[in-house]
Short mmCIF file of C-alpha atoms in Angstrom, two decimals:
data_model
loop_
_atom_site.label_atom_id
_atom_site.label_comp_id
_atom_site.label_asym_id
_atom_site.label_seq_id
_atom_site.Cartn_x
_atom_site.Cartn_y
_atom_site.Cartn_z
CA UNK A 254 0.12 -0.08 0.24
CA UNK A 255 1.67 3.31 -1.28
CA UNK A 256 1.00 6.61 0.71
CA UNK A 257 0.57 10.01 0.19
CA UNK A 258 2.81 10.73 -2.30
CA UNK A 259 3.48 14.76 -3.85
CA UNK A 260 5.56 16.68 -6.21
CA UNK A 261 7.38 18.67 -6.62
CA UNK A 262 9.51 18.68 -3.48
CA UNK A 263 11.05 21.68 -3.99
CA UNK A 264 10.49 24.72 -6.38
CA UNK A 265 10.89 28.59 -6.60
CA UNK A 266 8.82 30.84 -9.04
CA UNK A 267 8.94 34.66 -8.58
CA UNK A 268 6.05 37.27 -8.26
CA UNK A 269 3.32 36.40 -10.83
CA UNK A 270 3.91 33.57 -12.14
CA UNK A 271 1.72 30.40 -11.41
CA UNK A 272 2.29 27.15 -9.62
CA UNK A 273 1.16 23.54 -10.02
CA UNK A 274 1.41 20.89 -7.30
CA UNK A 275 0.28 17.34 -7.39
CA UNK A 276 -0.49 14.85 -5.21
CA UNK A 277 -1.19 11.11 -5.11
CA UNK A 278 -3.71 9.71 -2.50
CA UNK A 279 -3.18 6.67 -0.56
CA UNK A 280 -4.83 3.33 -1.80
CA UNK A 281 -8.14 3.53 -1.05
CA UNK A 282 -8.93 6.92 -0.56
CA UNK A 283 -11.43 9.12 -2.44
CA UNK A 284 -10.63 12.36 -0.58
CA UNK A 285 -7.83 14.73 -0.38
CA UNK A 286 -7.53 18.04 1.35
CA UNK A 287 -4.74 20.45 0.89
CA UNK A 288 -2.81 22.30 3.99
CA UNK A 289 -0.49 25.32 3.70
CA UNK A 290 2.36 25.24 6.45
CA UNK A 291 4.46 28.57 6.83
CA UNK A 292 7.58 28.69 8.85
CA UNK A 293 6.81 27.72 12.21
CA UNK A 294 3.46 27.44 12.09
CA UNK A 295 0.80 24.94 11.68
CA UNK A 296 -1.10 24.07 9.21
CA UNK A 297 -3.65 26.30 7.53
CA UNK A 298 -6.93 24.44 5.68
CA UNK A 299 -6.78 25.59 1.86
CA UNK A 300 -9.59 23.33 0.37
CA UNK A 301 -11.06 20.03 0.13
CA UNK A 302 -12.18 17.29 -2.34
CA UNK A 303 -14.20 14.53 -2.59
CA UNK A 304 -15.37 12.32 -6.08
CA UNK A 305 -13.70 14.95 -7.88
CA UNK A 306 -16.13 18.21 -6.21
CA UNK A 307 -14.63 20.52 -4.18
CA UNK A 308 -15.98 20.23 -0.51
CA UNK A 309 -15.30 22.67 1.90
CA UNK A 310 -12.73 25.97 1.47
CA UNK A 311 -10.36 28.10 3.62
CA UNK A 312 -10.10 31.36 4.21
CA UNK A 313 -7.60 31.80 0.62
CA UNK A 314 -8.61 33.74 -2.13
CA UNK A 315 -9.56 32.58 -5.83
CA UNK A 316 -6.77 32.63 -6.82
CA UNK A 317 -5.97 29.18 -5.14
CA UNK A 318 -8.08 26.36 -7.16
CA UNK A 319 -7.51 22.64 -7.32
CA UNK A 320 -8.74 19.86 -9.14
CA UNK A 321 -9.64 16.03 -8.07
CA UNK A 322 -9.31 13.12 -10.87
CA UNK A 323 -11.47 10.38 -11.48
CA UNK A 324 -8.17 8.17 -9.97
CA UNK A 325 -8.32 10.82 -7.26
CA UNK A 326 -4.91 11.77 -7.68
CA UNK A 327 -4.83 15.71 -7.32
CA UNK A 328 -3.88 19.68 -8.11
CA UNK A 329 -3.39 22.29 -6.26
CA UNK A 330 -2.76 25.21 -8.37
CA UNK A 331 -1.85 28.89 -7.30
CA UNK A 332 -1.83 32.31 -10.18
CA UNK A 333 -0.10 35.26 -9.30
CA UNK A 334 2.38 34.02 -6.93
CA UNK A 335 3.04 36.52 -4.06
CA UNK A 336 5.98 36.38 -1.88
CA UNK A 337 3.56 35.37 1.14
CA UNK A 338 2.42 32.32 -1.19
CA UNK A 339 6.13 30.55 0.08
CA UNK A 340 5.46 27.63 2.71
CA UNK A 341 5.04 23.90 2.73
CA UNK A 342 2.46 22.78 1.03
CA UNK A 343 0.82 19.64 2.31
CA UNK A 344 -1.74 17.13 0.79
CA UNK A 345 -3.66 14.98 2.91
CA UNK A 346 -5.63 12.01 1.97
CA UNK A 347 -8.78 10.28 3.84
CA UNK A 348 -11.14 7.25 3.33
CA UNK A 349 -14.58 9.90 3.31
CA UNK A 350 -15.86 13.02 4.42
CA UNK A 351 -18.41 11.90 6.54
CA UNK A 352 -16.66 11.71 10.16
CA UNK A 353 -13.73 13.35 11.56
CA UNK A 354 -11.12 11.33 11.09
CA UNK A 355 -7.21 10.76 10.75
CA UNK A 356 -5.50 12.22 7.78
CA UNK A 357 -2.46 10.81 6.29
CA UNK A 358 -0.50 13.29 4.84
CA UNK A 359 1.95 13.65 2.36
CA UNK A 360 5.36 15.00 2.64
CA UNK A 361 4.83 18.22 1.58
CA UNK A 362 6.29 20.22 -2.04
CA UNK A 363 8.36 23.66 -0.46
CA UNK A 364 7.42 26.34 -2.31
CA UNK A 365 9.95 29.20 -2.87
CA UNK A 366 8.67 32.68 -4.23
CA UNK A 367 11.28 35.01 -4.92
CA UNK B 188 -13.97 30.65 13.24
CA UNK B 189 -12.03 28.11 15.09
CA UNK B 190 -9.02 29.37 17.42
CA UNK B 191 -6.81 26.77 18.62
CA UNK B 192 -4.43 28.36 21.04
CA UNK B 193 -1.09 26.25 21.97
CA UNK B 194 1.36 25.92 24.54
CA UNK B 195 4.42 25.91 24.74
CA UNK B 196 6.40 26.61 21.53
CA UNK B 197 9.29 25.30 22.97
CA UNK B 198 9.68 22.29 25.16
CA UNK B 199 12.86 20.98 26.08
CA UNK B 200 13.36 17.74 28.61
CA UNK B 201 15.46 15.19 29.64
CA UNK B 202 15.13 11.94 29.06
CA UNK B 203 13.10 9.60 30.89
CA UNK B 204 11.34 12.78 32.30
CA UNK B 205 7.24 13.32 31.17
CA UNK B 206 6.46 16.69 29.07
CA UNK B 207 3.20 18.10 28.44
CA UNK B 208 1.62 19.93 25.74
CA UNK B 209 -1.94 22.22 26.10
CA UNK B 210 -4.11 23.40 23.63
CA UNK B 211 -7.31 25.39 24.29
CA UNK B 212 -9.88 25.86 21.33
CA UNK B 213 -12.86 28.18 21.16
CA UNK B 214 -15.78 26.50 19.04
CA UNK B 215 -18.44 24.05 21.25
CA UNK B 216 -19.20 22.40 18.31
CA UNK B 217 -15.63 20.70 18.00
CA UNK B 218 -15.96 17.35 19.11
CA UNK B 219 -12.40 15.68 17.47
CA UNK B 220 -9.52 16.39 18.65
CA UNK B 221 -5.90 14.67 17.45
CA UNK B 222 -2.39 15.31 18.10
CA UNK B 223 0.00 15.17 15.03
CA UNK B 224 3.72 14.75 15.39
CA UNK B 225 6.26 16.14 12.78
CA UNK B 226 10.31 15.26 11.90
CA UNK B 227 11.97 17.50 9.86
CA UNK B 228 11.33 16.90 6.22
CA UNK B 229 8.05 15.00 6.99
CA UNK B 230 4.32 15.22 6.57
CA UNK B 231 2.85 15.32 10.05
CA UNK B 232 1.74 12.01 11.09
CA UNK B 233 -1.75 10.99 13.20
CA UNK B 234 0.11 10.08 16.85
CA UNK B 235 -3.17 10.07 18.92
CA UNK B 236 -6.63 11.38 19.27
CA UNK B 237 -10.13 11.76 21.73
CA UNK B 238 -13.58 12.28 20.54
CA UNK B 239 -15.79 14.77 22.86
CA UNK B 240 -17.65 11.50 24.88
CA UNK B 241 -14.48 10.43 26.57
CA UNK B 242 -12.15 12.70 28.82
CA UNK B 243 -9.38 10.31 28.56
CA UNK B 244 -7.13 7.80 26.06
CA UNK B 245 -4.12 6.02 26.24
CA UNK B 246 -1.39 4.32 24.44
CA UNK B 247 1.50 3.25 25.38
CA UNK B 248 4.04 6.43 26.83
CA UNK B 249 1.33 8.73 25.05
CA UNK B 250 -2.60 9.96 26.49
CA UNK B 251 -4.42 12.83 25.77
CA UNK B 252 -6.96 14.58 28.51
CA UNK B 253 -9.61 16.28 27.18
CA UNK B 254 -12.00 18.75 29.27
CA UNK B 255 -14.59 20.42 27.52
CA UNK B 256 -16.05 22.34 29.57
CA UNK B 257 -12.93 24.56 30.22
CA UNK B 258 -12.25 23.71 25.98
CA UNK B 259 -8.73 22.68 26.68
CA UNK B 260 -7.09 18.86 25.98
CA UNK B 261 -3.66 17.96 26.30
CA UNK B 262 -1.02 15.92 25.32
CA UNK B 263 0.77 13.92 28.34
CA UNK B 264 4.65 11.84 26.54
CA UNK B 265 5.74 10.19 29.77
CA UNK B 266 9.46 8.07 29.92
CA UNK B 267 10.59 10.34 26.90
CA UNK B 268 13.20 9.21 24.36
CA UNK B 269 14.98 11.00 21.63
CA UNK B 270 13.08 9.90 19.25
CA UNK B 271 10.39 11.53 21.07
CA UNK B 272 11.86 15.09 19.83
CA UNK B 273 9.89 16.83 17.08
CA UNK B 274 7.22 19.05 16.43
CA UNK B 275 3.88 18.24 17.81
CA UNK B 276 0.61 20.18 16.55
CA UNK B 277 -2.86 20.08 17.97
CA UNK B 278 -6.04 19.77 15.74
CA UNK B 279 -9.68 20.66 16.21
CA UNK B 280 -12.74 19.52 14.08
CA UNK B 281 -16.18 18.28 14.36
CA UNK B 282 -18.67 15.92 12.88
CA UNK B 283 -20.03 17.25 9.55
CA UNK B 284 -17.11 19.60 8.79
CA UNK B 285 -15.79 17.60 6.01
CA UNK B 286 -12.18 16.41 8.44
CA UNK B 287 -11.23 20.01 8.40
CA UNK B 288 -8.54 20.20 10.92
CA UNK B 289 -7.72 23.89 12.55
CA UNK B 290 -4.08 23.72 13.77
CA UNK B 291 -2.47 24.64 16.78
CA UNK B 292 0.48 26.82 16.19
CA UNK B 293 3.11 23.80 17.22
CA UNK B 294 5.37 22.64 20.24
CA UNK B 295 8.84 21.92 19.46
CA UNK B 296 9.81 19.41 22.02
CA UNK B 297 14.02 18.51 22.54
CA UNK B 298 14.12 15.30 24.38
CA UNK B 299 17.93 16.07 25.78
CA UNK B 300 20.40 12.82 26.61
#
């Protein structure tokens, strides 16, 4: 059973550019959540996808968008990058959304915006 | 929205001692309280969780206590070992919240030999 995998692990962008981060969920999991973790802070919820539909969104602007594919993998897209977008982006999968339970996190994609 | 405060931000203990990390939350609807451990360069990993229908849960050297009236919960690690050194996060959620977690700001635990 493979865990949650994310790519790329590190990337550097400049202000105004766009970035796409990818996530493969753990086998058997149909729900993917994305979190932003700034240095020295706890993860902050961006949004969640369940069966290819957005199912909850945190306090992030519309330039943060996502997709979930039929195989339950997911993408996070960020447009018009700002310096404050520099962070570790974590993807987490879980087997459903009905009740709160364990999230299985990947190792994250470290984004640096210059 | 939900607000979670976590203390202390750093904690240094001697190997074999106990460590306690405390969190408070604001939303009385919260009913799920997990604790995650994050090692350097890795994603957070669940170490223990508790739901609001119980006041305490224990798993070997790790325990969590919950006081719903006061809206606070704590992580207790006994007989600490060097491999316990990591950042620990509390989090809260609620049934119907779509498994969205609100995390605390983290505690850097260092276990010294």
